[in-house]
mmCIF file of C-alpha atoms in Angstrom:
data_model
loop_
_atom_site.group_PDB
_atom_site.id
_atom_site.type_symbol
_atom_site.label_atom_id
_atom_site.label_comp_id
_atom_site.label_asym_id
_atom_site.label_seq_id
_atom_site.Cartn_x
_atom_site.Cartn_y
_atom_site.Cartn_z
ATOM 1 C CA UNK A 1 -26.352 -41.427 60.446
ATOM 2 C CA UNK A 2 -24.384 -38.382 61.492
ATOM 3 C CA UNK A 3 -21.131 -39.947 60.381
ATOM 4 C CA UNK A 4 -22.583 -40.798 57.018
ATOM 5 C CA UNK A 5 -24.006 -37.319 56.753
ATOM 6 C CA UNK A 6 -20.623 -35.814 57.634
ATOM 7 C CA UNK A 7 -18.868 -37.845 54.981
ATOM 8 C CA UNK A 8 -21.565 -36.941 52.477
ATOM 9 C CA UNK A 9 -21.056 -33.268 53.246
ATOM 10 C CA UNK A 10 -17.338 -33.583 52.662
ATOM 11 C CA UNK A 11 -17.886 -35.207 49.298
ATOM 12 C CA UNK A 12 -19.934 -32.187 48.227
ATOM 13 C CA UNK A 13 -17.216 -29.758 49.247
ATOM 14 C CA UNK A 14 -15.451 -28.217 46.220
ATOM 15 C CA UNK A 15 -11.705 -28.589 46.594
ATOM 16 C CA UNK A 16 -9.640 -26.382 44.242
ATOM 17 C CA UNK A 17 -6.956 -28.246 42.396
ATOM 18 C CA UNK A 18 -3.955 -26.745 40.668
ATOM 19 C CA UNK A 19 -3.557 -28.138 37.157
ATOM 20 C CA UNK A 20 -0.274 -26.491 36.196
ATOM 21 C CA UNK A 21 0.753 -29.103 33.644
ATOM 22 C CA UNK A 22 -2.412 -28.704 31.588
ATOM 23 C CA UNK A 23 -2.152 -24.899 31.725
ATOM 24 C CA UNK A 24 1.437 -24.943 30.530
ATOM 25 C CA UNK A 25 0.602 -27.320 27.699
ATOM 26 C CA UNK A 26 -2.351 -25.260 26.452
ATOM 27 C CA UNK A 27 -0.343 -22.031 26.637
ATOM 28 C CA UNK A 28 2.533 -23.669 24.768
ATOM 29 C CA UNK A 29 0.181 -24.838 22.003
ATOM 30 C CA UNK A 30 -1.323 -21.389 21.698
ATOM 31 C CA UNK A 31 2.133 -19.809 21.527
ATOM 32 C CA UNK A 32 3.017 -22.196 18.725
ATOM 33 C CA UNK A 33 -0.124 -21.307 16.734
ATOM 34 C CA UNK A 34 0.386 -17.552 17.231
ATOM 35 C CA UNK A 35 4.008 -17.919 16.139
ATOM 36 C CA UNK A 36 2.908 -19.700 12.971
ATOM 37 C CA UNK A 37 0.412 -16.926 12.242
ATOM 38 C CA UNK A 38 3.144 -14.333 12.748
ATOM 39 C CA UNK A 39 5.376 -16.078 10.206
ATOM 40 C CA UNK A 40 2.534 -16.178 7.684
ATOM 41 C CA UNK A 41 1.640 -12.506 8.130
ATOM 42 C CA UNK A 42 5.286 -11.470 7.777
ATOM 43 C CA UNK A 43 5.557 -13.415 4.524
ATOM 44 C CA UNK A 44 2.289 -11.925 3.238
ATOM 45 C CA UNK A 45 3.520 -8.444 4.131
ATOM 46 C CA UNK A 46 6.679 -8.916 2.044
ATOM 47 C CA UNK A 47 4.646 -10.252 -0.889
ATOM 48 C CA UNK A 48 2.198 -7.333 -0.660
ATOM 49 C CA UNK A 49 5.082 -4.840 -0.492
ATOM 50 C CA UNK A 50 6.605 -6.323 -3.643
ATOM 51 C CA UNK A 51 3.262 -6.214 -5.486
ATOM 52 C CA UNK A 52 2.642 -2.664 -4.288
ATOM 53 C CA UNK A 53 5.929 -1.466 -5.780
ATOM 54 C CA UNK A 54 4.995 -3.036 -9.108
ATOM 55 C CA UNK A 55 1.475 -1.535 -8.995
ATOM 56 C CA UNK A 56 2.858 1.893 -8.130
ATOM 57 C CA UNK A 57 5.182 1.696 -11.124
ATOM 58 C CA UNK A 58 2.265 0.795 -13.396
ATOM 59 C CA UNK A 59 0.187 3.579 -11.848
ATOM 60 C CA UNK A 60 2.921 6.132 -12.459
ATOM 61 C CA UNK A 61 3.356 5.044 -16.064
ATOM 62 C CA UNK A 62 -0.312 4.602 -16.974
ATOM 63 C CA UNK A 63 -2.390 6.937 -14.828
ATOM 64 C CA UNK A 64 -2.429 9.628 -17.553
ATOM 65 C CA UNK A 65 -3.036 7.224 -20.449
ATOM 66 C CA UNK A 66 -6.176 8.367 -22.253
ATOM 67 C CA UNK A 67 -7.605 9.964 -19.129
ATOM 68 C CA UNK A 68 -7.994 13.500 -20.544
ATOM 69 C CA UNK A 69 -7.776 12.963 -24.285
ATOM 70 C CA UNK A 70 -11.443 13.445 -25.076
ATOM 71 C CA UNK A 71 -11.883 16.062 -22.348
ATOM 72 C CA UNK A 72 -9.086 18.139 -23.903
ATOM 73 C CA UNK A 73 -10.772 17.864 -27.286
ATOM 74 C CA UNK A 74 -14.006 19.181 -25.817
ATOM 75 C CA UNK A 75 -12.245 21.928 -23.840
ATOM 76 C CA UNK A 76 -10.402 23.297 -26.916
ATOM 77 C CA UNK A 77 -13.471 23.443 -29.140
ATOM 78 C CA UNK A 78 -14.722 27.026 -29.058
ATOM 79 C CA UNK A 79 -17.813 26.188 -31.138
ATOM 80 C CA UNK A 80 -18.662 23.316 -28.822
ATOM 81 C CA UNK A 81 -18.356 25.560 -25.784
ATOM 82 C CA UNK A 82 -20.902 27.948 -27.298
ATOM 83 C CA UNK A 83 -23.379 25.220 -28.191
ATOM 84 C CA UNK A 84 -22.850 23.022 -25.184
ATOM 85 C CA UNK A 85 -25.648 22.923 -22.656
ATOM 86 C CA UNK A 86 -25.694 21.573 -19.151
ATOM 87 C CA UNK A 87 -26.973 18.021 -19.033
ATOM 88 C CA UNK A 88 -30.216 17.467 -17.111
ATOM 89 C CA UNK A 89 -29.954 15.657 -13.754
ATOM 90 C CA UNK A 90 -29.598 11.912 -14.152
ATOM 91 C CA UNK A 91 -32.772 9.980 -13.347
ATOM 92 C CA UNK A 92 -31.022 6.609 -13.199
ATOM 93 C CA UNK A 93 -27.327 5.851 -12.735
ATOM 94 C CA UNK A 94 -25.268 2.681 -13.055
ATOM 95 C CA UNK A 95 -23.005 2.299 -10.030
ATOM 96 C CA UNK A 96 -19.709 0.497 -10.689
ATOM 97 C CA UNK A 97 -17.952 -0.329 -7.390
ATOM 98 C CA UNK A 98 -14.393 -1.601 -7.866
ATOM 99 C CA UNK A 99 -13.352 -4.122 -5.206
ATOM 100 C CA UNK A 100 -10.917 -7.026 -5.017
ATOM 101 C CA UNK A 101 -11.364 -10.786 -5.264
ATOM 102 C CA UNK A 102 -9.268 -11.404 -2.138
ATOM 103 C CA UNK A 103 -9.561 -10.149 1.422
ATOM 104 C CA UNK A 104 -7.027 -9.301 4.138
ATOM 105 C CA UNK A 105 -6.613 -5.792 2.746
ATOM 106 C CA UNK A 106 -7.994 -3.561 5.470
ATOM 107 C CA UNK A 107 -11.009 -1.404 4.745
ATOM 108 C CA UNK A 108 -10.607 -0.765 1.018
ATOM 109 C CA UNK A 109 -13.457 -3.130 0.115
ATOM 110 C CA UNK A 110 -15.719 -2.367 3.059
ATOM 111 C CA UNK A 111 -15.350 1.367 2.423
ATOM 112 C CA UNK A 112 -16.518 0.975 -1.179
ATOM 113 C CA UNK A 113 -19.461 -1.220 -0.133
ATOM 114 C CA UNK A 114 -20.443 1.248 2.589
ATOM 115 C CA UNK A 115 -20.377 4.127 0.105
ATOM 116 C CA UNK A 116 -22.580 2.221 -2.349
ATOM 117 C CA UNK A 117 -25.084 1.367 0.395
ATOM 118 C CA UNK A 118 -25.298 4.993 1.505
ATOM 119 C CA UNK A 119 -25.971 6.137 -2.054
ATOM 120 C CA UNK A 120 -28.594 3.468 -2.753
ATOM 121 C CA UNK A 121 -30.431 3.819 0.556
ATOM 122 C CA UNK A 122 -30.887 7.541 -0.125
ATOM 123 C CA UNK A 123 -32.774 6.829 -3.392
ATOM 124 C CA UNK A 124 -33.111 3.144 -4.201
ATOM 125 C CA UNK A 125 -34.999 3.591 -7.453
ATOM 126 C CA UNK A 126 -32.346 5.797 -9.036
ATOM 127 C CA UNK A 127 -29.553 3.207 -9.249
ATOM 128 C CA UNK A 128 -28.464 -0.056 -10.797
ATOM 129 C CA UNK A 129 -25.255 -1.836 -9.804
ATOM 130 C CA UNK A 130 -22.514 -3.437 -11.912
ATOM 131 C CA UNK A 131 -20.044 -4.907 -9.388
ATOM 132 C CA UNK A 132 -16.344 -5.428 -10.084
ATOM 133 C CA UNK A 133 -14.636 -7.952 -7.786
ATOM 134 C CA UNK A 134 -15.808 -10.885 -5.705
ATOM 135 C CA UNK A 135 -15.880 -8.970 -2.405
ATOM 136 C CA UNK A 136 -18.166 -6.266 -3.727
ATOM 137 C CA UNK A 137 -20.465 -8.787 -5.395
ATOM 138 C CA UNK A 138 -20.809 -10.876 -2.237
ATOM 139 C CA UNK A 139 -21.498 -7.844 -0.059
ATOM 140 C CA UNK A 140 -24.069 -6.250 -2.393
ATOM 141 C CA UNK A 141 -26.012 -9.247 -3.713
ATOM 142 C CA UNK A 142 -27.804 -9.812 -0.417
ATOM 143 C CA UNK A 143 -29.101 -6.264 0.306
ATOM 144 C CA UNK A 144 -29.679 -5.355 -3.370
ATOM 145 C CA UNK A 145 -30.548 -8.503 -5.341
ATOM 146 C CA UNK A 146 -32.937 -6.542 -7.575
ATOM 147 C CA UNK A 147 -30.373 -3.818 -8.396
ATOM 148 C CA UNK A 148 -27.321 -5.964 -9.161
ATOM 149 C CA UNK A 149 -27.539 -6.382 -12.929
ATOM 150 C CA UNK A 150 -24.137 -8.030 -13.443
ATOM 151 C CA UNK A 151 -20.711 -8.597 -11.921
ATOM 152 C CA UNK A 152 -17.174 -9.441 -13.025
ATOM 153 C CA UNK A 153 -14.629 -11.240 -10.835
ATOM 154 C CA UNK A 154 -11.341 -13.138 -11.157
ATOM 155 C CA UNK A 155 -9.792 -10.401 -13.286
ATOM 156 C CA UNK A 156 -6.253 -11.225 -14.389
ATOM 157 C CA UNK A 157 -3.634 -9.091 -12.647
ATOM 158 C CA UNK A 158 -1.525 -7.115 -13.354
ATOM 159 C CA UNK A 159 -4.277 -5.184 -15.072
ATOM 160 C CA UNK A 160 -3.716 -4.007 -18.644
ATOM 161 C CA UNK A 161 -5.555 -1.692 -21.006
ATOM 162 C CA UNK A 162 -6.893 -4.515 -23.185
ATOM 163 C CA UNK A 163 -8.695 -6.246 -20.316
ATOM 164 C CA UNK A 164 -9.879 -2.907 -18.958
ATOM 165 C CA UNK A 165 -11.314 -1.917 -22.348
ATOM 166 C CA UNK A 166 -13.298 -5.162 -22.506
ATOM 167 C CA UNK A 167 -14.750 -4.569 -19.030
ATOM 168 C CA UNK A 168 -15.533 -0.941 -19.891
ATOM 169 C CA UNK A 169 -17.393 -2.111 -23.000
ATOM 170 C CA UNK A 170 -19.536 -4.438 -20.871
ATOM 171 C CA UNK A 171 -20.298 -1.550 -18.526
ATOM 172 C CA UNK A 172 -21.495 0.656 -21.385
ATOM 173 C CA UNK A 173 -23.687 -2.150 -22.724
ATOM 174 C CA UNK A 174 -25.219 -2.679 -19.269
ATOM 175 C CA UNK A 175 -25.876 1.055 -18.911
ATOM 176 C CA UNK A 176 -27.654 1.130 -22.277
ATOM 177 C CA UNK A 177 -29.715 -1.973 -21.511
ATOM 178 C CA UNK A 178 -30.830 -0.551 -18.161
ATOM 179 C CA UNK A 179 -31.516 2.887 -19.723
ATOM 180 C CA UNK A 180 -29.143 4.641 -17.333
ATOM 181 C CA UNK A 181 -28.301 8.300 -17.895
ATOM 182 C CA UNK A 182 -24.717 7.886 -16.699
ATOM 183 C CA UNK A 183 -22.323 5.535 -14.925
ATOM 184 C CA UNK A 184 -20.579 6.297 -11.645
ATOM 185 C CA UNK A 185 -17.330 4.443 -10.917
ATOM 186 C CA UNK A 186 -16.570 4.202 -7.188
ATOM 187 C CA UNK A 187 -12.942 3.325 -6.428
ATOM 188 C CA UNK A 188 -10.046 3.920 -4.020
ATOM 189 C CA UNK A 189 -7.554 6.578 -5.056
ATOM 190 C CA UNK A 190 -3.997 5.928 -3.908
ATOM 191 C CA UNK A 191 -2.567 8.769 -1.818
ATOM 192 C CA UNK A 192 0.300 7.171 0.088
ATOM 193 C CA UNK A 193 1.405 3.830 1.447
ATOM 194 C CA UNK A 194 -0.852 4.350 4.461
ATOM 195 C CA UNK A 195 -3.794 6.268 3.012
ATOM 196 C CA UNK A 196 -6.338 6.073 0.205
ATOM 197 C CA UNK A 197 -9.473 8.090 -0.589
ATOM 198 C CA UNK A 198 -12.781 6.891 -2.013
ATOM 199 C CA UNK A 199 -13.518 8.699 -5.284
ATOM 200 C CA UNK A 200 -16.527 8.842 -7.604
ATOM 201 C CA UNK A 201 -15.921 9.156 -11.334
ATOM 202 C CA UNK A 202 -18.927 10.025 -13.466
ATOM 203 C CA UNK A 203 -19.094 8.691 -17.031
ATOM 204 C CA UNK A 204 -21.400 10.216 -19.622
ATOM 205 C CA UNK A 205 -23.878 8.000 -21.408
ATOM 206 C CA UNK A 206 -23.360 7.312 -25.097
ATOM 207 C CA UNK A 207 -26.364 9.465 -26.015
ATOM 208 C CA UNK A 208 -25.086 12.460 -24.060
ATOM 209 C CA UNK A 209 -21.575 11.996 -25.435
ATOM 210 C CA UNK A 210 -22.763 11.873 -29.041
ATOM 211 C CA UNK A 211 -24.939 14.957 -28.594
ATOM 212 C CA UNK A 212 -21.840 16.792 -27.358
ATOM 213 C CA UNK A 213 -19.464 15.332 -29.920
ATOM 214 C CA UNK A 214 -21.529 16.507 -32.897
ATOM 215 C CA UNK A 215 -20.323 20.059 -32.216
ATOM 216 C CA UNK A 216 -16.661 19.099 -32.660
ATOM 217 C CA UNK A 217 -15.460 20.862 -35.838
ATOM 218 C CA UNK A 218 -11.801 21.811 -35.318
ATOM 219 C CA UNK A 219 -10.343 18.339 -34.825
ATOM 220 C CA UNK A 220 -10.044 15.838 -37.648
ATOM 221 C CA UNK A 221 -12.980 13.463 -37.210
ATOM 222 C CA UNK A 222 -13.840 12.807 -40.857
ATOM 223 C CA UNK A 223 -11.500 9.842 -41.408
ATOM 224 C CA UNK A 224 -12.833 7.303 -42.058
ATOM 225 C CA UNK A 225 -16.104 9.051 -41.220
ATOM 226 C CA UNK A 226 -17.580 10.999 -38.348
ATOM 227 C CA UNK A 227 -20.133 8.332 -37.424
ATOM 228 C CA UNK A 228 -17.329 5.855 -36.805
ATOM 229 C CA UNK A 229 -15.084 8.386 -35.088
ATOM 230 C CA UNK A 230 -17.624 9.464 -32.497
ATOM 231 C CA UNK A 231 -18.162 5.882 -31.313
ATOM 232 C CA UNK A 232 -14.428 5.279 -31.315
ATOM 233 C CA UNK A 233 -13.848 8.373 -29.186
ATOM 234 C CA UNK A 234 -16.572 7.293 -26.772
ATOM 235 C CA UNK A 235 -14.958 3.874 -26.296
ATOM 236 C CA UNK A 236 -11.611 5.582 -25.699
ATOM 237 C CA UNK A 237 -13.232 7.981 -23.239
ATOM 238 C CA UNK A 238 -14.849 5.224 -21.137
ATOM 239 C CA UNK A 239 -11.862 2.852 -21.293
ATOM 240 C CA UNK A 240 -9.390 5.585 -20.303
ATOM 241 C CA UNK A 241 -11.457 6.630 -17.301
ATOM 242 C CA UNK A 242 -11.974 3.058 -16.147
ATOM 243 C CA UNK A 243 -8.312 2.116 -16.653
ATOM 244 C CA UNK A 244 -7.286 5.035 -14.438
ATOM 245 C CA UNK A 245 -9.701 3.888 -11.704
ATOM 246 C CA UNK A 246 -8.498 0.279 -11.885
ATOM 247 C CA UNK A 247 -4.836 1.285 -11.540
ATOM 248 C CA UNK A 248 -5.604 3.488 -8.556
ATOM 249 C CA UNK A 249 -7.656 0.791 -6.848
ATOM 250 C CA UNK A 250 -5.024 -1.929 -7.424
ATOM 251 C CA UNK A 251 -2.300 0.194 -5.811
ATOM 252 C CA UNK A 252 -4.605 1.064 -2.894
ATOM 253 C CA UNK A 253 -5.461 -2.603 -2.371
ATOM 254 C CA UNK A 254 -1.836 -3.749 -2.133
ATOM 255 C CA UNK A 255 -0.828 -0.887 0.165
ATOM 256 C CA UNK A 256 -3.781 -1.659 2.460
ATOM 257 C CA UNK A 257 -2.891 -5.361 2.472
ATOM 258 C CA UNK A 258 0.708 -4.568 3.361
ATOM 259 C CA UNK A 259 -0.416 -2.369 6.274
ATOM 260 C CA UNK A 260 -2.938 -4.964 7.443
ATOM 261 C CA UNK A 261 -0.318 -7.712 7.485
ATOM 262 C CA UNK A 262 2.145 -5.446 9.288
ATOM 263 C CA UNK A 263 -0.456 -4.696 11.968
ATOM 264 C CA UNK A 264 -1.298 -8.393 12.234
ATOM 265 C CA UNK A 265 2.404 -9.232 12.746
ATOM 266 C CA UNK A 266 2.690 -6.594 15.464
ATOM 267 C CA UNK A 267 -0.418 -7.916 17.205
ATOM 268 C CA UNK A 268 0.936 -11.468 17.028
ATOM 269 C CA UNK A 269 4.230 -10.298 18.514
ATOM 270 C CA UNK A 270 2.444 -8.567 21.404
ATOM 271 C CA UNK A 271 0.294 -11.639 21.994
ATOM 272 C CA UNK A 272 3.385 -13.841 22.039
ATOM 273 C CA UNK A 273 4.969 -11.612 24.675
ATOM 274 C CA UNK A 274 1.865 -11.836 26.872
ATOM 275 C CA UNK A 275 1.617 -15.588 26.406
ATOM 276 C CA UNK A 276 5.305 -15.997 27.252
ATOM 277 C CA UNK A 277 4.782 -14.047 30.465
ATOM 278 C CA UNK A 278 1.739 -16.162 31.346
ATOM 279 C CA UNK A 279 3.649 -19.356 30.549
ATOM 280 C CA UNK A 280 6.565 -18.333 32.750
ATOM 281 C CA UNK A 281 4.195 -17.547 35.602
ATOM 282 C CA UNK A 282 2.489 -20.928 35.314
ATOM 283 C CA UNK A 283 5.842 -22.699 35.085
ATOM 284 C CA UNK A 284 7.173 -20.864 38.130
ATOM 285 C CA UNK A 285 4.004 -21.667 40.087
ATOM 286 C CA UNK A 286 4.375 -25.368 39.237
ATOM 287 C CA UNK A 287 8.007 -25.400 40.315
ATOM 288 C CA UNK A 288 7.142 -23.594 43.542
ATOM 289 C CA UNK A 289 4.354 -26.068 44.290
ATOM 290 C CA UNK A 290 6.688 -29.022 43.676
ATOM 291 C CA UNK A 291 9.255 -27.530 46.043
ATOM 292 C CA UNK A 292 6.597 -26.985 48.688
ATOM 293 C CA UNK A 293 5.460 -30.589 48.361
ATOM 294 C CA UNK A 294 9.052 -31.891 48.655
ATOM 295 C CA UNK A 295 9.785 -29.746 51.702
ATOM 296 C CA UNK A 296 6.469 -30.717 53.330
ATOM 297 C CA UNK A 297 7.189 -34.395 52.733
ATOM 298 C CA UNK A 298 10.706 -34.059 54.178
ATOM 299 C CA UNK A 299 9.364 -32.331 57.277
ATOM 300 C CA UNK A 300 6.724 -35.015 57.741
ATOM 301 C CA UNK A 301 9.439 -37.687 57.803
#
């Protein structure tokens, strides 16, 4: 009885076993996967850097295209300045957040979504949303399904003025259908390769623009006729503003993606160094244990 009990007690005793081979194998597999990730992030960084240079060139060449044409017309009209009155506060605004269709670009998309949420939570009934980009649509459709009137994704890049004008036209139509007093474009403004700032660009409604444009007398607006010209100038005004925002956001997206991939490569490198140290320790412990076993066996003989 006692002998059986003693043996039973020994079978319950937990004996620690060193499994060096399995540890080395798992560490080696993890090192291989981290190394593969590092290669991918390095390649993505180079691609993002190349795209960023191209986007910066387009931004430099097109950031002033049509951005202040109509504003300069209004500013140089002395009669308009006398007759112009301050617009009443907007009761309803159409928010247009510009995001990307792809991720892995740092906080450029999350910053835009956070800004939209802060604005809407302050006064939910005063806004409607027209999302640009898959990331913004996905992030806003769940908290604001009743406010998201439309969205556009899979925009062809590099962006050009023709595509931008078409999107701007859809935005103006949505603002008129929802009876919004203005549109607010929320985008990332490129500052440097490591920094961007969230900006808000307010766009006048067609009604407000036409009420202001009727006081334009100095500039030639009679050919073919003033009714046509005022709508043409409004389309140019909206498209120019939106094109500027799209160029800024595209450059900010690529710079953020380049920085994110650079940080990911650095993190993978640091992780590889730690894993290599852990692997060497496990390998040395296995070798030491094998030597101990050989010496112990030799001494026993």
